[in-house]
Amino acid sequence: MTPDDNIATIRAALAAFNANDVAALERLVDPDFVYIVRGHSSLSGEYRGWDAWAKGLARIKELTAGSMAATPEVILADDDHVMMYARFTGSRPDGRTYNSHQAYRYHLTDGLVIEGQTIPVDQEAFAEFLA
């Protein structure tokens, strides 16, 4: 795929995440993909396969009543990878809010995400928000 194709795939995945459309997101990832959330938050760790990551996504959306969303600020790509720097925001029912940047790295093959990483810029704020 071209860099533009890969960017389009990641933008579509981000739109699906922001809209809480898990079915649309699932169509964009390989069933056996691996996703890593860096840091030490309650969601940090390695997720192997769509089912594992879907549970992680459900937990994010549950904790934030569906409010978590990302707005890309920079997206760079080549034929196999996308790097994105985005503002990530959300709120918790108890009043806690999160408004910080995160870096993302994705590996794509044949138009599907096969590997991804979330790297919160402010690890402490992210962990505290999700505690």
PDB file of N, CA, C and O in Angstrom, residues 75-122:
ATOM      1  N   ILE A  75       0.710  13.262  11.109  1.00  0.00           N
ATOM      2  CA  ILE A  75       0.703  11.869  10.656  1.00  0.00           C
ATOM      3  C   ILE A  75       1.758  11.728   9.562  1.00  0.00           C
ATOM      4  O   ILE A  75       1.751  12.472   8.582  1.00  0.00           O
ATOM      5  N   LEU A  76       2.648  10.768   9.773  1.00  0.00           N
ATOM      6  CA  LEU A  76       3.707  10.467   8.809  1.00  0.00           C
ATOM      7  C   LEU A  76       3.603   8.999   8.433  1.00  0.00           C
ATOM      8  O   LEU A  76       3.258   8.170   9.278  1.00  0.00           O
ATOM      9  N   ALA A  77       3.917   8.685   7.184  1.00  0.00           N
ATOM     10  CA  ALA A  77       3.783   7.293   6.759  1.00  0.00           C
ATOM     11  C   ALA A  77       4.788   6.931   5.687  1.00  0.00           C
ATOM     12  O   ALA A  77       5.292   7.796   4.963  1.00  0.00           O
ATOM     13  N   ASP A  78       5.046   5.618   5.605  1.00  0.00           N
ATOM     14  CA  ASP A  78       5.743   5.042   4.460  1.00  0.00           C
ATOM     15  C   ASP A  78       4.880   3.883   3.958  1.00  0.00           C
ATOM     16  O   ASP A  78       3.692   3.822   4.289  1.00  0.00           O
ATOM     17  N   ASP A  79       5.452   2.976   3.205  1.00  0.00           N
ATOM     18  CA  ASP A  79       4.657   1.897   2.615  1.00  0.00           C
ATOM     19  C   ASP A  79       4.152   0.875   3.637  1.00  0.00           C
ATOM     20  O   ASP A  79       3.248   0.101   3.324  1.00  0.00           O
ATOM     21  N   ASP A  80       4.728   0.856   4.833  1.00  0.00           N
ATOM     22  CA  ASP A  80       4.376  -0.154   5.826  1.00  0.00           C
ATOM     23  C   ASP A  80       4.026   0.391   7.211  1.00  0.00           C
ATOM     24  O   ASP A  80       3.543  -0.362   8.049  1.00  0.00           O
ATOM     25  N   HIS A  81       4.310   1.657   7.480  1.00  0.00           N
ATOM     26  CA  HIS A  81       4.162   2.189   8.828  1.00  0.00           C
ATOM     27  C   HIS A  81       3.500   3.558   8.825  1.00  0.00           C
ATOM     28  O   HIS A  81       3.610   4.312   7.859  1.00  0.00           O
ATOM     29  N   VAL A  82       2.832   3.837   9.944  1.00  0.00           N
ATOM     30  CA  VAL A  82       2.276   5.170  10.178  1.00  0.00           C
ATOM     31  C   VAL A  82       2.684   5.588  11.584  1.00  0.00           C
ATOM     32  O   VAL A  82       2.580   4.800  12.530  1.00  0.00           O
ATOM     33  N   MET A  83       3.155   6.799  11.694  1.00  0.00           N
ATOM     34  CA  MET A  83       3.418   7.418  12.996  1.00  0.00           C
ATOM     35  C   MET A  83       2.438   8.581  13.128  1.00  0.00           C
ATOM     36  O   MET A  83       2.244   9.355  12.181  1.00  0.00           O
ATOM     37  N   MET A  84       1.817   8.675  14.298  1.00  0.00           N
ATOM     38  CA  MET A  84       0.841   9.741  14.516  1.00  0.00           C
ATOM     39  C   MET A  84       1.091  10.367  15.882  1.00  0.00           C
ATOM     40  O   MET A  84       1.355   9.672  16.855  1.00  0.00           O
ATOM     41  N   TYR A  85       0.999  11.671  15.934  1.00  0.00           N
ATOM     42  CA  TYR A  85       1.048  12.421  17.183  1.00  0.00           C
ATOM     43  C   TYR A  85      -0.322  13.075  17.301  1.00  0.00           C
ATOM     44  O   TYR A  85      -0.761  13.776  16.384  1.00  0.00           O
ATOM     45  N   ALA A  86      -1.012  12.797  18.414  1.00  0.00           N
ATOM     46  CA  ALA A  86      -2.401  13.247  18.515  1.00  0.00           C
ATOM     47  C   ALA A  86      -2.710  13.759  19.916  1.00  0.00           C
ATOM     48  O   ALA A  86      -2.097  13.343  20.897  1.00  0.00           O
ATOM     49  N   ARG A  87      -3.691  14.627  19.980  1.00  0.00           N
ATOM     50  CA  ARG A  87      -4.239  15.065  21.266  1.00  0.00           C
ATOM     51  C   ARG A  87      -5.342  14.082  21.624  1.00  0.00           C
ATOM     52  O   ARG A  87      -6.229  13.799  20.829  1.00  0.00           O
ATOM     53  N   PHE A  88      -5.274  13.567  22.826  1.00  0.00           N
ATOM     54  CA  PHE A  88      -6.208  12.554  23.311  1.00  0.00           C
ATOM     55  C   PHE A  88      -6.971  13.172  24.473  1.00  0.00           C
ATOM     56  O   PHE A  88      -6.362  13.706  25.412  1.00  0.00           O
ATOM     57  N   THR A  89      -8.283  13.139  24.405  1.00  0.00           N
ATOM     58  CA  THR A  89      -9.097  13.761  25.452  1.00  0.00           C
ATOM     59  C   THR A  89     -10.190  12.801  25.911  1.00  0.00           C
ATOM     60  O   THR A  89     -10.601  11.911  25.172  1.00  0.00           O
ATOM     61  N   GLY A  90     -10.637  13.029  27.120  1.00  0.00           N
ATOM     62  CA  GLY A  90     -11.742  12.246  27.645  1.00  0.00           C
ATOM     63  C   GLY A  90     -12.104  12.715  29.036  1.00  0.00           C
ATOM     64  O   GLY A  90     -11.389  13.520  29.652  1.00  0.00           O
ATOM     65  N   SER A  91     -13.212  12.217  29.515  1.00  0.00           N
ATOM     66  CA  SER A  91     -13.641  12.547  30.877  1.00  0.00           C
ATOM     67  C   SER A  91     -14.200  11.293  31.530  1.00  0.00           C
ATOM     68  O   SER A  91     -14.629  10.351  30.857  1.00  0.00           O
ATOM     69  N   ARG A  92     -14.159  11.294  32.842  1.00  0.00           N
ATOM     70  CA  ARG A  92     -14.679  10.184  33.623  1.00  0.00           C
ATOM     71  C   ARG A  92     -15.960  10.633  34.308  1.00  0.00           C
ATOM     72  O   ARG A  92     -16.130  11.822  34.613  1.00  0.00           O
ATOM     73  N   PRO A  93     -16.889   9.739  34.588  1.00  0.00           N
ATOM     74  CA  PRO A  93     -18.128  10.113  35.274  1.00  0.00           C
ATOM     75  C   PRO A  93     -17.883  10.782  36.629  1.00  0.00           C
ATOM     76  O   PRO A  93     -18.697  11.573  37.082  1.00  0.00           O
ATOM     77  N   ASP A  94     -16.716  10.502  37.244  1.00  0.00           N
ATOM     78  CA  ASP A  94     -16.417  11.128  38.540  1.00  0.00           C
ATOM     79  C   ASP A  94     -15.840  12.537  38.401  1.00  0.00           C
ATOM     80  O   ASP A  94     -15.468  13.161  39.394  1.00  0.00           O
ATOM     81  N   GLY A  95     -15.746  13.052  37.164  1.00  0.00           N
ATOM     82  CA  GLY A  95     -15.283  14.413  36.940  1.00  0.00           C
ATOM     83  C   GLY A  95     -13.842  14.537  36.488  1.00  0.00           C
ATOM     84  O   GLY A  95     -13.415  15.616  36.068  1.00  0.00           O
ATOM     85  N   ARG A  96     -13.050  13.468  36.564  1.00  0.00           N
ATOM     86  CA  ARG A  96     -11.665  13.543  36.096  1.00  0.00           C
ATOM     87  C   ARG A  96     -11.646  13.755  34.588  1.00  0.00           C
ATOM     88  O   ARG A  96     -12.496  13.220  33.873  1.00  0.00           O
ATOM     89  N   THR A  97     -10.671  14.514  34.123  1.00  0.00           N
ATOM     90  CA  THR A  97     -10.515  14.761  32.692  1.00  0.00           C
ATOM     91  C   THR A  97      -9.083  14.448  32.273  1.00  0.00           C
ATOM     92  O   THR A  97      -8.160  14.463  33.089  1.00  0.00           O
ATOM     93  N   TYR A  98      -8.949  14.178  30.995  1.00  0.00           N
ATOM     94  CA  TYR A  98      -7.638  13.918  30.406  1.00  0.00           C
ATOM     95  C   TYR A  98      -7.555  14.715  29.120  1.00  0.00           C
ATOM     96  O   TYR A  98      -8.460  14.689  28.291  1.00  0.00           O
ATOM     97  N   ASN A  99      -6.469  15.447  28.962  1.00  0.00           N
ATOM     98  CA  ASN A  99      -6.243  16.252  27.771  1.00  0.00           C
ATOM     99  C   ASN A  99      -4.733  16.326  27.577  1.00  0.00           C
ATOM    100  O   ASN A  99      -4.072  17.182  28.166  1.00  0.00           O
ATOM    101  N   SER A 100      -4.203  15.407  26.802  1.00  0.00           N
ATOM    102  CA  SER A 100      -2.761  15.317  26.641  1.00  0.00           C
ATOM    103  C   SER A 100      -2.445  14.713  25.284  1.00  0.00           C
ATOM    104  O   SER A 100      -3.335  14.246  24.574  1.00  0.00           O
ATOM    105  N   HIS A 101      -1.178  14.716  24.954  1.00  0.00           N
ATOM    106  CA  HIS A 101      -0.746  14.135  23.692  1.00  0.00           C
ATOM    107  C   HIS A 101      -0.327  12.684  23.880  1.00  0.00           C
ATOM    108  O   HIS A 101       0.098  12.278  24.958  1.00  0.00           O
ATOM    109  N   GLN A 102      -0.474  11.943  22.789  1.00  0.00           N
ATOM    110  CA  GLN A 102       0.018  10.579  22.728  1.00  0.00           C
ATOM    111  C   GLN A 102       0.638  10.361  21.358  1.00  0.00           C
ATOM    112  O   GLN A 102       0.200  10.951  20.363  1.00  0.00           O
ATOM    113  N   ALA A 103       1.644   9.509  21.333  1.00  0.00           N
ATOM    114  CA  ALA A 103       2.257   9.107  20.067  1.00  0.00           C
ATOM    115  C   ALA A 103       1.761   7.702  19.738  1.00  0.00           C
ATOM    116  O   ALA A 103       1.505   6.901  20.642  1.00  0.00           O
ATOM    117  N   TYR A 104       1.611   7.436  18.464  1.00  0.00           N
ATOM    118  CA  TYR A 104       1.124   6.140  17.999  1.00  0.00           C
ATOM    119  C   TYR A 104       2.029   5.647  16.886  1.00  0.00           C
ATOM    120  O   TYR A 104       2.469   6.431  16.043  1.00  0.00           O
ATOM    121  N   ARG A 105       2.282   4.328  16.887  1.00  0.00           N
ATOM    122  CA  ARG A 105       3.031   3.695  15.805  1.00  0.00           C
ATOM    123  C   ARG A 105       2.221   2.508  15.322  1.00  0.00           C
ATOM    124  O   ARG A 105       1.746   1.691  16.120  1.00  0.00           O
ATOM    125  N   TYR A 106       2.034   2.433  14.020  1.00  0.00           N
ATOM    126  CA  TYR A 106       1.259   1.348  13.424  1.00  0.00           C
ATOM    127  C   TYR A 106       2.069   0.678  12.322  1.00  0.00           C
ATOM    128  O   TYR A 106       2.772   1.357  11.571  1.00  0.00           O
ATOM    129  N   HIS A 107       1.926  -0.630  12.202  1.00  0.00           N
ATOM    130  CA  HIS A 107       2.508  -1.401  11.112  1.00  0.00           C
ATOM    131  C   HIS A 107       1.329  -1.981  10.335  1.00  0.00           C
ATOM    132  O   HIS A 107       0.441  -2.602  10.939  1.00  0.00           O
ATOM    133  N   LEU A 108       1.310  -1.775   9.040  1.00  0.00           N
ATOM    134  CA  LEU A 108       0.211  -2.237   8.194  1.00  0.00           C
ATOM    135  C   LEU A 108       0.721  -3.170   7.111  1.00  0.00           C
ATOM    136  O   LEU A 108       1.832  -3.006   6.612  1.00  0.00           O
ATOM    137  N   THR A 109      -0.109  -4.137   6.758  1.00  0.00           N
ATOM    138  CA  THR A 109       0.152  -5.033   5.637  1.00  0.00           C
ATOM    139  C   THR A 109      -1.151  -5.242   4.891  1.00  0.00           C
ATOM    140  O   THR A 109      -2.181  -5.531   5.505  1.00  0.00           O
ATOM    141  N   ASP A 110      -1.097  -5.050   3.583  1.00  0.00           N
ATOM    142  CA  ASP A 110      -2.275  -5.251   2.723  1.00  0.00           C
ATOM    143  C   ASP A 110      -3.484  -4.458   3.215  1.00  0.00           C
ATOM    144  O   ASP A 110      -4.618  -4.945   3.176  1.00  0.00           O
ATOM    145  N   GLY A 111      -3.245  -3.255   3.702  1.00  0.00           N
ATOM    146  CA  GLY A 111      -4.342  -2.380   4.110  1.00  0.00           C
ATOM    147  C   GLY A 111      -4.903  -2.639   5.488  1.00  0.00           C
ATOM    148  O   GLY A 111      -5.862  -1.983   5.893  1.00  0.00           O
ATOM    149  N   LEU A 112      -4.329  -3.586   6.240  1.00  0.00           N
ATOM    150  CA  LEU A 112      -4.802  -3.885   7.592  1.00  0.00           C
ATOM    151  C   LEU A 112      -3.711  -3.576   8.610  1.00  0.00           C
ATOM    152  O   LEU A 112      -2.522  -3.801   8.362  1.00  0.00           O
ATOM    153  N   VAL A 113      -4.122  -3.102   9.764  1.00  0.00           N
ATOM    154  CA  VAL A 113      -3.179  -2.866  10.856  1.00  0.00           C
ATOM    155  C   VAL A 113      -2.823  -4.226  11.447  1.00  0.00           C
ATOM    156  O   VAL A 113      -3.701  -4.994  11.836  1.00  0.00           O
ATOM    157  N   ILE A 114      -1.525  -4.528  11.515  1.00  0.00           N
ATOM    158  CA  ILE A 114      -1.092  -5.797  12.094  1.00  0.00           C
ATOM    159  C   ILE A 114      -0.392  -5.592  13.434  1.00  0.00           C
ATOM    160  O   ILE A 114      -0.205  -6.536  14.185  1.00  0.00           O
ATOM    161  N   GLU A 115      -0.031  -4.346  13.714  1.00  0.00           N
ATOM    162  CA  GLU A 115       0.637  -4.045  14.975  1.00  0.00           C
ATOM    163  C   GLU A 115       0.460  -2.567  15.280  1.00  0.00           C
ATOM    164  O   GLU A 115       0.477  -1.734  14.373  1.00  0.00           O
ATOM    165  N   GLY A 116       0.271  -2.258  16.543  1.00  0.00           N
ATOM    166  CA  GLY A 116       0.139  -0.865  16.942  1.00  0.00           C
ATOM    167  C   GLY A 116       0.663  -0.639  18.338  1.00  0.00           C
ATOM    168  O   GLY A 116       0.802  -1.576  19.135  1.00  0.00           O
ATOM    169  N   GLN A 117       0.973   0.615  18.605  1.00  0.00           N
ATOM    170  CA  GLN A 117       1.414   1.023  19.936  1.00  0.00           C
ATOM    171  C   GLN A 117       0.840   2.387  20.267  1.00  0.00           C
ATOM    172  O   GLN A 117       0.750   3.258  19.408  1.00  0.00           O
ATOM    173  N   THR A 118       0.470   2.541  21.525  1.00  0.00           N
ATOM    174  CA  THR A 118       0.117   3.843  22.078  1.00  0.00           C
ATOM    175  C   THR A 118       1.204   4.213  23.068  1.00  0.00           C
ATOM    176  O   THR A 118       1.553   3.396  23.934  1.00  0.00           O
ATOM    177  N   ILE A 119       1.740   5.419  22.953  1.00  0.00           N
ATOM    178  CA  ILE A 119       2.781   5.887  23.843  1.00  0.00           C
ATOM    179  C   ILE A 119       2.330   7.219  24.447  1.00  0.00           C
ATOM    180  O   ILE A 119       2.475   8.276  23.825  1.00  0.00           O
ATOM    181  N   PRO A 120       1.722   7.190  25.648  1.00  0.00           N
ATOM    182  CA  PRO A 120       1.285   8.441  26.277  1.00  0.00           C
ATOM    183  C   PRO A 120       2.495   9.328  26.588  1.00  0.00           C
ATOM    184  O   PRO A 120       3.493   8.850  27.150  1.00  0.00           O
ATOM    185  N   VAL A 121       2.409  10.589  26.229  1.00  0.00           N
ATOM    186  CA  VAL A 121       3.503  11.515  26.492  1.00  0.00           C
ATOM    187  C   VAL A 121       3.634  11.758  27.996  1.00  0.00           C
ATOM    188  O   VAL A 121       4.731  11.736  28.536  1.00  0.00           O
ATOM    189  N   ASP A 122       2.527  11.955  28.680  1.00  0.00           N
ATOM    190  CA  ASP A 122       2.527  12.149  30.129  1.00  0.00           C
ATOM    191  C   ASP A 122       2.018  10.857  30.776  1.00  0.00           C
ATOM    192  O   ASP A 122       0.824  10.682  31.008  1.00  0.00           O
TER     193      ASP A 122
END
